[in-house]
XYZ file of C-alpha atoms in Angstrom:
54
model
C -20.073 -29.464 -3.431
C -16.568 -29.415 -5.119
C -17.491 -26.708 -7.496
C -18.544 -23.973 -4.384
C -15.416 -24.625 -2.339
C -13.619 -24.019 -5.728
C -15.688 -21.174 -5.993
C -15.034 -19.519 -2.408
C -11.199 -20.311 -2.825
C -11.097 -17.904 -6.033
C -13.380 -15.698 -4.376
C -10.967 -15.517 -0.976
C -7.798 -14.707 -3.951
C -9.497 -12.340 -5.344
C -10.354 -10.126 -2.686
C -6.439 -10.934 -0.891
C -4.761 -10.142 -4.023
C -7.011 -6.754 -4.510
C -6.413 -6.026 -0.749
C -2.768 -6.015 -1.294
C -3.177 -4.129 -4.794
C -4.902 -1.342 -2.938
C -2.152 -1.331 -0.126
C 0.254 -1.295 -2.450
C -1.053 1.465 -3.877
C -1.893 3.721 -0.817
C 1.552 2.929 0.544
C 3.371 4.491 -2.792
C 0.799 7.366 -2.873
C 1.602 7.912 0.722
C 5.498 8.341 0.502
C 4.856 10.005 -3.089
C 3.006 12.821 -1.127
C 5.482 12.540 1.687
C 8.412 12.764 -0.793
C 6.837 15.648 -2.216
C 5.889 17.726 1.109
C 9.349 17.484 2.320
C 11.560 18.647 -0.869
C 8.438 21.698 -1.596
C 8.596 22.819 2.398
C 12.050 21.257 3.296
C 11.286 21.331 6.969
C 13.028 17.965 7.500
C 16.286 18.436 6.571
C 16.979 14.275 6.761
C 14.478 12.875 5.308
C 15.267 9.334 5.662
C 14.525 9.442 9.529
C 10.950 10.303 8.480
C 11.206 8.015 5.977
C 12.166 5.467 8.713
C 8.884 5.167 10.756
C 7.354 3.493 7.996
């Protein structure tokens, strides 16, 4: 019985820690892109207001 709730306490890190991995990783692709659109268009001339929703 000890072995499975070992088992389902890894199980519950590892899909946290690769939850967080991904949403790390969508939120720096999103202000990369972000970052990107506003110094090729320059539409927003402050960008940390936009910046600032986040």
């Amino acid at each position: 019985m000890t072995v499975k709730v070992e088992t389902a306490k890894v199980s519950v890190m590892v899909v946290m820690g690769a939850l967080s991995i991904s949403f790390l990783a969508i939120d720096v692709i999103w202000r990369f892109f972000l970052t990107k659109e506003i110094s090729e268009k320059a539409i927003f001339p402050q960008p940390l207001q936009r910046k600032r929703c986040f």
